[in-house]
Structures are given as C-alpha cells and as structure tokens.
mmCIF file of C-alpha atoms in Angstrom:
data_model
loop_
_atom_site.group_PDB
_atom_site.id
_atom_site.type_symbol
_atom_site.label_atom_id
_atom_site.label_comp_id
_atom_site.label_asym_id
_atom_site.label_seq_id
_atom_site.Cartn_x
_atom_site.Cartn_y
_atom_site.Cartn_z
ATOM 1 C CA UNK A 1 39.660 -39.307 21.488
ATOM 2 C CA UNK A 2 40.172 -40.413 25.092
ATOM 3 C CA UNK A 3 40.038 -44.024 26.246
ATOM 4 C CA UNK A 4 36.586 -43.509 27.806
ATOM 5 C CA UNK A 5 35.168 -42.284 24.492
ATOM 6 C CA UNK A 6 36.898 -45.180 22.737
ATOM 7 C CA UNK A 7 35.280 -47.681 25.141
ATOM 8 C CA UNK A 8 31.857 -46.067 24.702
ATOM 9 C CA UNK A 9 32.172 -46.122 20.913
ATOM 10 C CA UNK A 10 33.232 -49.789 20.895
ATOM 11 C CA UNK A 11 30.441 -50.688 23.338
ATOM 12 C CA UNK A 12 27.824 -49.185 21.011
ATOM 13 C CA UNK A 13 29.338 -50.916 17.970
ATOM 14 C CA UNK A 14 29.469 -54.346 19.630
ATOM 15 C CA UNK A 15 25.987 -54.008 21.108
ATOM 16 C CA UNK A 16 24.693 -53.197 17.609
ATOM 17 C CA UNK A 17 26.564 -56.230 16.232
ATOM 18 C CA UNK A 18 25.065 -58.382 18.997
ATOM 19 C CA UNK A 19 21.518 -57.249 18.210
ATOM 20 C CA UNK A 20 22.083 -57.747 14.473
ATOM 21 C CA UNK A 21 23.528 -61.234 15.035
ATOM 22 C CA UNK A 22 20.714 -62.284 17.357
ATOM 23 C CA UNK A 23 18.176 -60.909 14.875
ATOM 24 C CA UNK A 24 19.668 -62.994 12.047
ATOM 25 C CA UNK A 25 19.687 -66.099 14.252
ATOM 26 C CA UNK A 26 16.134 -65.316 15.356
ATOM 27 C CA UNK A 27 14.894 -64.997 11.756
ATOM 28 C CA UNK A 28 16.487 -68.275 10.657
ATOM 29 C CA UNK A 29 15.275 -70.172 13.733
ATOM 30 C CA UNK A 30 11.846 -68.511 14.036
ATOM 31 C CA UNK A 31 9.643 -71.602 13.391
ATOM 32 C CA UNK A 32 11.794 -73.778 15.655
ATOM 33 C CA UNK A 33 11.866 -71.106 18.355
ATOM 34 C CA UNK A 34 8.058 -70.831 18.410
ATOM 35 C CA UNK A 35 7.832 -74.611 18.799
ATOM 36 C CA UNK A 36 10.410 -74.560 21.598
ATOM 37 C CA UNK A 37 8.588 -71.764 23.436
ATOM 38 C CA UNK A 38 5.222 -73.530 23.142
ATOM 39 C CA UNK A 39 6.662 -76.765 24.587
ATOM 40 C CA UNK A 40 8.450 -74.826 27.311
ATOM 41 C CA UNK A 41 5.180 -73.180 28.322
ATOM 42 C CA UNK A 42 3.400 -76.549 28.402
ATOM 43 C CA UNK A 43 6.160 -77.983 30.608
ATOM 44 C CA UNK A 44 6.039 -75.046 33.027
ATOM 45 C CA UNK A 45 2.245 -75.286 33.172
ATOM 46 C CA UNK A 46 2.431 -79.015 33.956
ATOM 47 C CA UNK A 47 4.980 -78.326 36.708
ATOM 48 C CA UNK A 48 2.723 -75.601 38.116
ATOM 49 C CA UNK A 49 -0.315 -77.892 38.000
ATOM 50 C CA UNK A 50 1.513 -80.666 39.860
ATOM 51 C CA UNK A 51 2.689 -78.244 42.559
ATOM 52 C CA UNK A 52 -0.793 -76.742 42.850
ATOM 53 C CA UNK A 53 -2.512 -80.120 43.218
ATOM 54 C CA UNK A 54 0.057 -81.188 45.783
ATOM 55 C CA UNK A 55 -0.036 -78.094 48.007
ATOM 56 C CA UNK A 56 -3.521 -76.538 47.594
ATOM 57 C CA UNK A 57 -5.916 -78.952 49.262
ATOM 58 C CA UNK A 58 -8.567 -76.247 49.878
ATOM 59 C CA UNK A 59 -9.166 -75.580 46.169
ATOM 60 C CA UNK A 60 -11.836 -77.430 44.224
ATOM 61 C CA UNK A 61 -11.338 -78.738 40.683
ATOM 62 C CA UNK A 62 -12.780 -75.619 39.019
ATOM 63 C CA UNK A 63 -10.535 -73.280 41.012
ATOM 64 C CA UNK A 64 -7.470 -75.373 40.178
ATOM 65 C CA UNK A 65 -8.366 -75.359 36.484
ATOM 66 C CA UNK A 66 -8.888 -71.580 36.522
ATOM 67 C CA UNK A 67 -5.533 -71.047 38.257
ATOM 68 C CA UNK A 68 -3.775 -73.237 35.679
ATOM 69 C CA UNK A 69 -5.433 -71.413 32.766
ATOM 70 C CA UNK A 70 -4.485 -68.044 34.263
ATOM 71 C CA UNK A 71 -0.876 -69.161 34.741
ATOM 72 C CA UNK A 72 -0.726 -70.407 31.140
ATOM 73 C CA UNK A 73 -2.078 -67.090 29.831
ATOM 74 C CA UNK A 74 0.545 -65.247 31.890
ATOM 75 C CA UNK A 75 3.340 -67.334 30.316
ATOM 76 C CA UNK A 76 1.926 -66.881 26.804
ATOM 77 C CA UNK A 77 1.839 -63.133 27.365
ATOM 78 C CA UNK A 78 5.373 -63.131 28.856
ATOM 79 C CA UNK A 79 6.761 -64.956 25.793
ATOM 80 C CA UNK A 80 4.652 -62.839 23.403
ATOM 81 C CA UNK A 81 2.982 -65.753 21.623
ATOM 82 C CA UNK A 82 -0.350 -63.875 21.520
ATOM 83 C CA UNK A 83 1.256 -60.696 20.162
ATOM 84 C CA UNK A 84 1.736 -59.378 16.591
ATOM 85 C CA UNK A 85 4.968 -60.540 15.010
ATOM 86 C CA UNK A 86 6.819 -57.251 15.586
ATOM 87 C CA UNK A 87 5.914 -57.245 19.307
ATOM 88 C CA UNK A 88 6.789 -60.935 19.445
ATOM 89 C CA UNK A 89 10.248 -60.088 18.074
ATOM 90 C CA UNK A 90 10.980 -57.487 20.758
ATOM 91 C CA UNK A 91 9.659 -59.657 23.591
ATOM 92 C CA UNK A 92 11.647 -62.710 22.532
ATOM 93 C CA UNK A 93 14.809 -60.674 21.897
ATOM 94 C CA UNK A 94 14.401 -59.284 25.417
ATOM 95 C CA UNK A 95 14.139 -62.849 26.743
ATOM 96 C CA UNK A 96 17.244 -63.891 24.791
ATOM 97 C CA UNK A 97 19.263 -60.970 26.204
ATOM 98 C CA UNK A 98 18.173 -62.092 29.693
ATOM 99 C CA UNK A 99 19.368 -65.670 28.865
ATOM 100 C CA UNK A 100 15.812 -66.946 29.113
ATOM 101 C CA UNK A 101 16.022 -69.859 26.661
ATOM 102 C CA UNK A 102 13.146 -71.895 28.038
ATOM 103 C CA UNK A 103 13.136 -75.491 29.297
ATOM 104 C CA UNK A 104 15.136 -78.438 27.943
ATOM 105 C CA UNK A 105 13.194 -81.433 26.635
ATOM 106 C CA UNK A 106 15.414 -84.160 28.142
ATOM 107 C CA UNK A 107 18.722 -82.814 29.549
ATOM 108 C CA UNK A 108 19.036 -81.751 33.164
ATOM 109 C CA UNK A 109 21.696 -79.816 35.069
ATOM 110 C CA UNK A 110 23.301 -81.738 37.982
ATOM 111 C CA UNK A 111 21.042 -79.680 40.266
ATOM 112 C CA UNK A 112 18.035 -81.305 38.575
ATOM 113 C CA UNK A 113 16.979 -78.102 36.821
ATOM 114 C CA UNK A 114 15.827 -78.308 33.189
ATOM 115 C CA UNK A 115 16.239 -74.584 32.679
ATOM 116 C CA UNK A 116 18.515 -74.204 29.619
ATOM 117 C CA UNK A 117 20.412 -71.295 31.172
ATOM 118 C CA UNK A 118 21.195 -73.375 34.272
ATOM 119 C CA UNK A 119 22.377 -76.302 32.116
ATOM 120 C CA UNK A 120 24.700 -74.104 30.026
ATOM 121 C CA UNK A 121 25.921 -72.288 33.142
ATOM 122 C CA UNK A 122 27.138 -75.660 34.474
ATOM 123 C CA UNK A 123 28.960 -76.802 31.314
ATOM 124 C CA UNK A 124 30.422 -73.506 30.017
ATOM 125 C CA UNK A 125 32.953 -72.947 32.883
ATOM 126 C CA UNK A 126 34.336 -76.463 32.252
ATOM 127 C CA UNK A 127 34.983 -75.581 28.615
ATOM 128 C CA UNK A 128 36.637 -72.293 29.567
ATOM 129 C CA UNK A 129 38.750 -74.065 32.197
ATOM 130 C CA UNK A 130 40.197 -76.523 29.679
ATOM 131 C CA UNK A 131 40.373 -74.620 26.402
ATOM 132 C CA UNK A 132 41.203 -71.135 27.682
ATOM 133 C CA UNK A 133 43.921 -72.533 29.957
ATOM 134 C CA UNK A 134 45.413 -74.495 27.054
ATOM 135 C CA UNK A 135 45.156 -71.427 24.801
ATOM 136 C CA UNK A 136 46.944 -69.165 27.300
ATOM 137 C CA UNK A 137 49.739 -71.737 27.665
ATOM 138 C CA UNK A 138 50.304 -72.198 23.913
ATOM 139 C CA UNK A 139 50.178 -68.404 23.423
ATOM 140 C CA UNK A 140 52.930 -67.840 26.018
ATOM 141 C CA UNK A 141 55.122 -70.720 24.796
ATOM 142 C CA UNK A 142 54.416 -69.927 21.124
ATOM 143 C CA UNK A 143 55.407 -66.281 21.622
ATOM 144 C CA UNK A 144 58.696 -67.285 23.264
ATOM 145 C CA UNK A 145 59.481 -69.838 20.537
ATOM 146 C CA UNK A 146 58.503 -67.367 17.816
ATOM 147 C CA UNK A 147 60.810 -64.682 19.219
ATOM 148 C CA UNK A 148 63.725 -67.084 19.604
ATOM 149 C CA UNK A 149 63.263 -68.515 16.107
ATOM 150 C CA UNK A 150 63.406 -64.972 14.648
ATOM 151 C CA UNK A 151 67.067 -64.820 15.766
ATOM 152 C CA UNK A 152 68.103 -68.020 14.006
ATOM 153 C CA UNK A 153 67.558 -69.137 10.397
ATOM 154 C CA UNK A 154 67.842 -72.789 11.488
ATOM 155 C CA UNK A 155 65.058 -72.499 14.061
ATOM 156 C CA UNK A 156 63.057 -70.400 11.630
ATOM 157 C CA UNK A 157 62.911 -73.378 9.232
ATOM 158 C CA UNK A 158 62.290 -75.854 12.062
ATOM 159 C CA UNK A 159 59.333 -73.803 13.357
ATOM 160 C CA UNK A 160 57.854 -73.556 9.867
ATOM 161 C CA UNK A 161 57.985 -77.364 9.493
ATOM 162 C CA UNK A 162 56.570 -77.968 12.991
ATOM 163 C CA UNK A 163 53.775 -75.464 12.339
ATOM 164 C CA UNK A 164 52.729 -77.224 9.128
ATOM 165 C CA UNK A 165 52.850 -80.714 10.688
ATOM 166 C CA UNK A 166 51.103 -79.800 13.936
ATOM 167 C CA UNK A 167 48.432 -77.618 12.352
ATOM 168 C CA UNK A 168 47.514 -80.384 9.895
ATOM 169 C CA UNK A 169 46.860 -82.895 12.687
ATOM 170 C CA UNK A 170 43.207 -83.024 13.787
ATOM 171 C CA UNK A 171 42.926 -82.533 17.544
ATOM 172 C CA UNK A 172 40.495 -85.455 17.900
ATOM 173 C CA UNK A 173 42.867 -87.825 16.049
ATOM 174 C CA UNK A 174 45.861 -86.852 18.183
ATOM 175 C CA UNK A 175 43.609 -87.231 21.216
ATOM 176 C CA UNK A 176 42.791 -90.824 20.264
ATOM 177 C CA UNK A 177 46.499 -91.584 19.726
ATOM 178 C CA UNK A 178 47.542 -90.094 23.084
ATOM 179 C CA UNK A 179 44.713 -91.868 24.916
ATOM 180 C CA UNK A 180 45.775 -95.199 23.369
ATOM 181 C CA UNK A 181 49.458 -94.605 24.204
ATOM 182 C CA UNK A 182 49.391 -92.777 27.543
ATOM 183 C CA UNK A 183 46.072 -93.860 29.069
ATOM 184 C CA UNK A 184 45.683 -97.476 27.931
ATOM 185 C CA UNK A 185 49.341 -98.180 27.006
ATOM 186 C CA UNK A 186 51.567 -97.030 29.841
ATOM 187 C CA UNK A 187 48.594 -95.860 31.968
ATOM 188 C CA UNK A 188 50.031 -92.495 32.990
ATOM 189 C CA UNK A 189 46.826 -90.514 32.440
ATOM 190 C CA UNK A 190 43.113 -91.293 32.752
ATOM 191 C CA UNK A 191 41.367 -91.916 29.404
ATOM 192 C CA UNK A 192 38.648 -89.322 29.947
ATOM 193 C CA UNK A 193 36.273 -87.502 32.252
ATOM 194 C CA UNK A 194 36.826 -84.498 34.464
ATOM 195 C CA UNK A 195 37.328 -86.208 37.838
ATOM 196 C CA UNK A 196 37.801 -89.659 39.238
ATOM 197 C CA UNK A 197 34.659 -91.719 39.994
ATOM 198 C CA UNK A 198 33.229 -91.028 42.504
ATOM 199 C CA UNK A 199 34.421 -87.375 42.649
ATOM 200 C CA UNK A 200 36.515 -86.542 45.756
ATOM 201 C CA UNK A 201 34.537 -84.695 48.422
ATOM 202 C CA UNK A 202 37.515 -82.757 49.773
ATOM 203 C CA UNK A 203 37.901 -79.501 47.707
ATOM 204 C CA UNK A 204 41.706 -79.872 47.519
ATOM 205 C CA UNK A 205 41.524 -83.484 46.334
ATOM 206 C CA UNK A 206 38.767 -82.488 43.890
ATOM 207 C CA UNK A 207 41.009 -79.764 42.407
ATOM 208 C CA UNK A 208 43.940 -82.177 42.077
ATOM 209 C CA UNK A 209 41.675 -84.720 40.361
ATOM 210 C CA UNK A 210 40.453 -82.085 37.872
ATOM 211 C CA UNK A 211 44.045 -81.014 37.090
ATOM 212 C CA UNK A 212 45.087 -84.648 36.600
ATOM 213 C CA UNK A 213 42.226 -85.302 34.178
ATOM 214 C CA UNK A 214 42.923 -81.998 32.365
ATOM 215 C CA UNK A 215 46.520 -82.817 31.518
ATOM 216 C CA UNK A 216 46.017 -85.155 28.551
ATOM 217 C CA UNK A 217 43.477 -82.990 26.644
ATOM 218 C CA UNK A 218 45.541 -79.927 27.527
ATOM 219 C CA UNK A 219 48.700 -81.514 26.086
ATOM 220 C CA UNK A 220 46.770 -82.453 22.946
ATOM 221 C CA UNK A 221 45.442 -78.928 22.364
ATOM 222 C CA UNK A 222 48.894 -77.501 23.090
ATOM 223 C CA UNK A 223 50.680 -79.748 20.565
ATOM 224 C CA UNK A 224 48.210 -78.971 17.780
ATOM 225 C CA UNK A 225 48.294 -75.193 18.249
ATOM 226 C CA UNK A 226 51.686 -74.094 19.594
ATOM 227 C CA UNK A 227 53.562 -74.490 16.296
ATOM 228 C CA UNK A 228 51.082 -72.381 14.342
ATOM 229 C CA UNK A 229 51.107 -69.588 16.912
ATOM 230 C CA UNK A 230 54.924 -69.600 17.076
ATOM 231 C CA UNK A 231 55.031 -69.336 13.277
ATOM 232 C CA UNK A 232 52.673 -66.330 13.321
ATOM 233 C CA UNK A 233 54.834 -64.571 15.945
ATOM 234 C CA UNK A 234 57.987 -65.378 13.986
ATOM 235 C CA UNK A 235 56.471 -63.915 10.798
ATOM 236 C CA UNK A 236 55.394 -60.722 12.573
ATOM 237 C CA UNK A 237 58.791 -60.272 14.217
ATOM 238 C CA UNK A 238 60.680 -61.096 11.004
ATOM 239 C CA UNK A 239 58.809 -58.375 9.080
ATOM 240 C CA UNK A 240 59.604 -55.787 11.760
ATOM 241 C CA UNK A 241 63.276 -56.812 11.798
ATOM 242 C CA UNK A 242 63.504 -55.314 8.291
ATOM 243 C CA UNK A 243 62.277 -51.872 9.421
ATOM 244 C CA UNK A 244 64.642 -48.873 9.266
ATOM 245 C CA UNK A 245 64.681 -48.332 13.030
ATOM 246 C CA UNK A 246 65.935 -51.888 13.576
ATOM 247 C CA UNK A 247 68.678 -51.464 10.965
ATOM 248 C CA UNK A 248 69.639 -48.180 12.629
ATOM 249 C CA UNK A 249 69.763 -49.843 16.042
ATOM 250 C CA UNK A 250 72.044 -52.567 14.647
ATOM 251 C CA UNK A 251 74.280 -49.906 13.088
ATOM 252 C CA UNK A 252 74.551 -48.260 16.526
ATOM 253 C CA UNK A 253 75.934 -51.548 17.837
ATOM 254 C CA UNK A 254 73.054 -52.402 20.177
ATOM 255 C CA UNK A 255 72.961 -56.082 21.232
ATOM 256 C CA UNK A 256 70.526 -58.293 19.272
ATOM 257 C CA UNK A 257 68.665 -59.320 22.419
ATOM 258 C CA UNK A 258 68.080 -55.663 23.365
ATOM 259 C CA UNK A 259 66.847 -54.817 19.860
ATOM 260 C CA UNK A 260 64.556 -57.856 19.850
ATOM 261 C CA UNK A 261 62.973 -57.539 23.283
ATOM 262 C CA UNK A 262 62.989 -53.751 23.753
ATOM 263 C CA UNK A 263 62.239 -52.460 20.248
ATOM 264 C CA UNK A 264 60.918 -55.221 18.001
ATOM 265 C CA UNK A 265 58.685 -56.886 20.591
ATOM 266 C CA UNK A 266 57.167 -53.531 21.593
ATOM 267 C CA UNK A 267 56.306 -52.775 17.965
ATOM 268 C CA UNK A 268 54.933 -56.266 17.335
ATOM 269 C CA UNK A 269 52.942 -56.484 20.579
ATOM 270 C CA UNK A 270 49.624 -55.062 19.193
ATOM 271 C CA UNK A 271 49.634 -57.563 16.316
ATOM 272 C CA UNK A 272 50.620 -60.449 18.611
ATOM 273 C CA UNK A 273 47.937 -59.347 21.068
ATOM 274 C CA UNK A 274 45.350 -59.397 18.266
ATOM 275 C CA UNK A 275 46.232 -63.001 17.412
ATOM 276 C CA UNK A 276 46.197 -63.948 21.100
ATOM 277 C CA UNK A 277 42.825 -62.299 21.668
ATOM 278 C CA UNK A 278 41.283 -64.059 18.676
ATOM 279 C CA UNK A 279 42.639 -67.395 19.944
ATOM 280 C CA UNK A 280 41.285 -66.809 23.462
ATOM 281 C CA UNK A 281 37.901 -65.654 22.130
ATOM 282 C CA UNK A 282 37.670 -68.803 19.991
ATOM 283 C CA UNK A 283 38.646 -70.985 22.953
ATOM 284 C CA UNK A 284 35.560 -69.882 24.892
ATOM 285 C CA UNK A 285 33.381 -71.989 22.599
ATOM 286 C CA UNK A 286 35.428 -75.158 23.106
ATOM 287 C CA UNK A 287 35.427 -78.002 20.568
ATOM 288 C CA UNK A 288 32.730 -80.607 20.110
ATOM 289 C CA UNK A 289 35.029 -83.392 18.851
ATOM 290 C CA UNK A 290 37.774 -82.824 21.441
ATOM 291 C CA UNK A 291 35.321 -82.820 24.336
ATOM 292 C CA UNK A 292 33.614 -85.949 23.019
ATOM 293 C CA UNK A 293 36.953 -87.783 22.651
ATOM 294 C CA UNK A 294 38.044 -86.902 26.201
ATOM 295 C CA UNK A 295 34.501 -87.063 27.654
ATOM 296 C CA UNK A 296 35.095 -83.560 28.990
ATOM 297 C CA UNK A 297 31.786 -82.146 30.308
ATOM 298 C CA UNK A 298 31.838 -78.820 28.465
ATOM 299 C CA UNK A 299 29.498 -77.124 25.994
ATOM 300 C CA UNK A 300 30.941 -79.243 23.147
ATOM 301 C CA UNK A 301 29.897 -82.493 24.825
ATOM 302 C CA UNK A 302 26.599 -80.854 25.849
ATOM 303 C CA UNK A 303 25.947 -79.920 22.201
ATOM 304 C CA UNK A 304 26.729 -83.477 21.072
ATOM 305 C CA UNK A 305 24.307 -84.949 23.635
ATOM 306 C CA UNK A 306 21.650 -82.351 22.743
ATOM 307 C CA UNK A 307 21.960 -83.208 19.032
ATOM 308 C CA UNK A 308 21.694 -86.956 19.647
ATOM 309 C CA UNK A 309 18.596 -86.399 21.817
ATOM 310 C CA UNK A 310 17.173 -83.721 19.470
ATOM 311 C CA UNK A 311 16.907 -81.368 22.453
ATOM 312 C CA UNK A 312 16.194 -78.192 20.475
ATOM 313 C CA UNK A 313 16.046 -75.700 23.386
ATOM 314 C CA UNK A 314 19.574 -76.688 24.471
ATOM 315 C CA UNK A 315 20.934 -76.532 20.900
ATOM 316 C CA UNK A 316 19.463 -73.065 20.377
ATOM 317 C CA UNK A 317 20.589 -71.893 23.827
ATOM 318 C CA UNK A 318 24.177 -73.033 23.226
ATOM 319 C CA UNK A 319 24.185 -71.295 19.839
ATOM 320 C CA UNK A 320 22.989 -68.013 21.340
ATOM 321 C CA UNK A 321 25.330 -68.166 24.336
ATOM 322 C CA UNK A 322 28.429 -68.975 22.267
ATOM 323 C CA UNK A 323 27.612 -66.083 19.949
ATOM 324 C CA UNK A 324 27.390 -63.712 22.901
ATOM 325 C CA UNK A 325 30.558 -65.121 24.516
ATOM 326 C CA UNK A 326 32.524 -64.794 21.255
ATOM 327 C CA UNK A 327 31.425 -61.161 20.805
ATOM 328 C CA UNK A 328 32.268 -60.437 24.437
ATOM 329 C CA UNK A 329 35.751 -61.906 23.944
ATOM 330 C CA UNK A 330 36.303 -59.806 20.817
ATOM 331 C CA UNK A 331 35.040 -56.693 22.629
ATOM 332 C CA UNK A 332 37.484 -57.208 25.514
ATOM 333 C CA UNK A 333 40.201 -57.769 22.920
ATOM 334 C CA UNK A 334 39.427 -54.402 21.316
ATOM 335 C CA UNK A 335 39.760 -52.713 24.716
ATOM 336 C CA UNK A 336 43.153 -54.339 25.326
ATOM 337 C CA UNK A 337 44.250 -53.507 21.787
ATOM 338 C CA UNK A 338 43.310 -49.866 22.411
ATOM 339 C CA UNK A 339 45.605 -49.821 25.450
ATOM 340 C CA UNK A 340 48.543 -51.411 23.581
ATOM 341 C CA UNK A 341 48.246 -49.265 20.457
ATOM 342 C CA UNK A 342 47.083 -45.649 21.122
ATOM 343 C CA UNK A 343 46.685 -45.094 17.362
ATOM 344 C CA UNK A 344 43.594 -47.318 17.439
ATOM 345 C CA UNK A 345 41.878 -44.892 19.806
ATOM 346 C CA UNK A 346 42.179 -42.019 17.329
ATOM 347 C CA UNK A 347 41.125 -44.192 14.400
ATOM 348 C CA UNK A 348 44.462 -44.272 12.579
#
C-alpha cells in the first residue's frame, strides 16, 4: 500500500470517527442545542429588525413586519427547526461541520462580534501559542534527557524520581507558587495576562510583550511535564538496548554514542513520535485551570467565563471545536507515524 492510499484510508477512518463523535455529542446535547438555536435565531432576527428600522425609511410598519417574519422563517428553515428530526439532524450536523455554532448569549469577541465561531477563533490561537510551544520544548528537552539517562544508571534513577515528583505536582498549584515567588516576590515576571496594559501598538514591542508574559506559564508547564516525557523516552530506549542487534553492535566494538544515536534512536523514533504527537494533540485544547491562574486568554479561560455566565452556545462551540482539533492532531500524527514507520502503511 502506497503512502497516498494510506492517507486516503486514514482520512476516511478519521472522518467517520469525526461524524460518529459529533453524532454522540449531538444526541446528548440535543435539547440544549435546540434551545441555543432558537435563542440564536431570535437574536439574529432582533439584529435584522433594528437594522431594517434604521435604514429602510420608505417601508411602512406592515412591510417591516412582513420582512422580519420572512427573515425569521428563512433562519428557521436554514437551521432545520421546522423539519422532521432526521432532516434536522443532517442540517444541524452540516452547520456544525461549517463551524456555525450560533450566537453567544453574553460573550463578545474583541471585534464586537457575538458569533461563537469568531469568539473561539480569537481565543484558540492563544492557547496553541502557549501550550503547543511549551509542549514542543518539553518534548525536545525530554527526549535529550531520556537518551542521556539511558547511558547512565545514576541518571536513570534520578530521572525516575524527577518524573514522579514533577508529574504529581498540579500545574495550577505550581503556577500559584511561581507567581508568588517570581511575580510578587522578586518581581521578575508579570503575574498574568498576555500583554502589558495597554498593549503596545508597535508589532515588535507587542511580540516582545507576549513573549515576556508567556515565560512564567511556559516554565510552569515545562517543569510539570518534562520529567514524565524524559522517563517515557528512557523506558523506550532502555527496552531497545536489550535487543540482539544492539548486543551485536556492542560486540563489534562500536562506540556507545554511535549505537545510541544511529541505531537505538532510529528504532525508537516511531514510538517516541507517537508520544510526542499525543502530547501535541492534547496541548491544542489547553488547560482551564492553568489559563485561569495565569489569566491567559485562551479557550480554557473562555470556557471558565462561559460556564460562570452560563453562556451555552460558547460552551457547546468550544466542546465541538476541541473535539475536531484533537481528531485533526491525531490524524496528522498518523500521517507522520506512517512516514517514520513504513510497516504501518502495510498494516503490520
């Protein structure tokens, strides 16, 4: 099976998984979704009525009322509320796949839009910027530490201890400690937010401000996760070090570093890549508690605000989007895994 066939096969599988997942979410949220759609239609109709009354001075009251009723019927038809339940399912699934989640009750995007897609589109890149960057850094450092620890029994034990300690620390708790020590204690970092207030207008200064505010949450995420990832890499490498081809290479007198980096790492790379891909895919959803602690304006903080305000369209929209983003991350991971390990492409 060629790589093109492999990609096509995986695309069909993941699209089927996406439809199945959205269907399950749709079934469990059906009553809430109907309520959200009805309120969204009422909001759009009220917006249309205000615009019509403001701009159409030649229309009399009857004509305005007819235009509003016609617009409302068009929206009801577009969302399928007047359709049988099976038609309603297909119409609303089509809207979900087009990221049409309706209108938020209270929350607005910085542009002023209350469209749920626009709100999520503003917050999601911030989450990816922080969490995916931190994940890539702890993957690189964790892989290096894991490889080095596989060469030494002392470092092997040290990494195991660090992994247990770091992985047992909640990210939000460490965040509070670091904020107290480094932000309010010696005042090296800002306590929260994404930029200084007011945000710099110059793009370069704005970028520097974002990087400065990223450092403390990034360090926190790194500390909590790097030990665990290094321990996983060490375990994978240690198991391969016992393989016959490694023992043969040692018997041939090859240097340890050459055996480790040229033979062992190549064999372990698909498994390490799988762990890395899962970590990156998980990072796309961010973390509610971490973003709340650092006041980082990502989807985690957005979800917290939406829950406190009971803004159902935003909560549902975030749930759907994170599901799609996670599946997309796993799909890309499968494609990379297929490149690293040709056996996957032939189904071995």
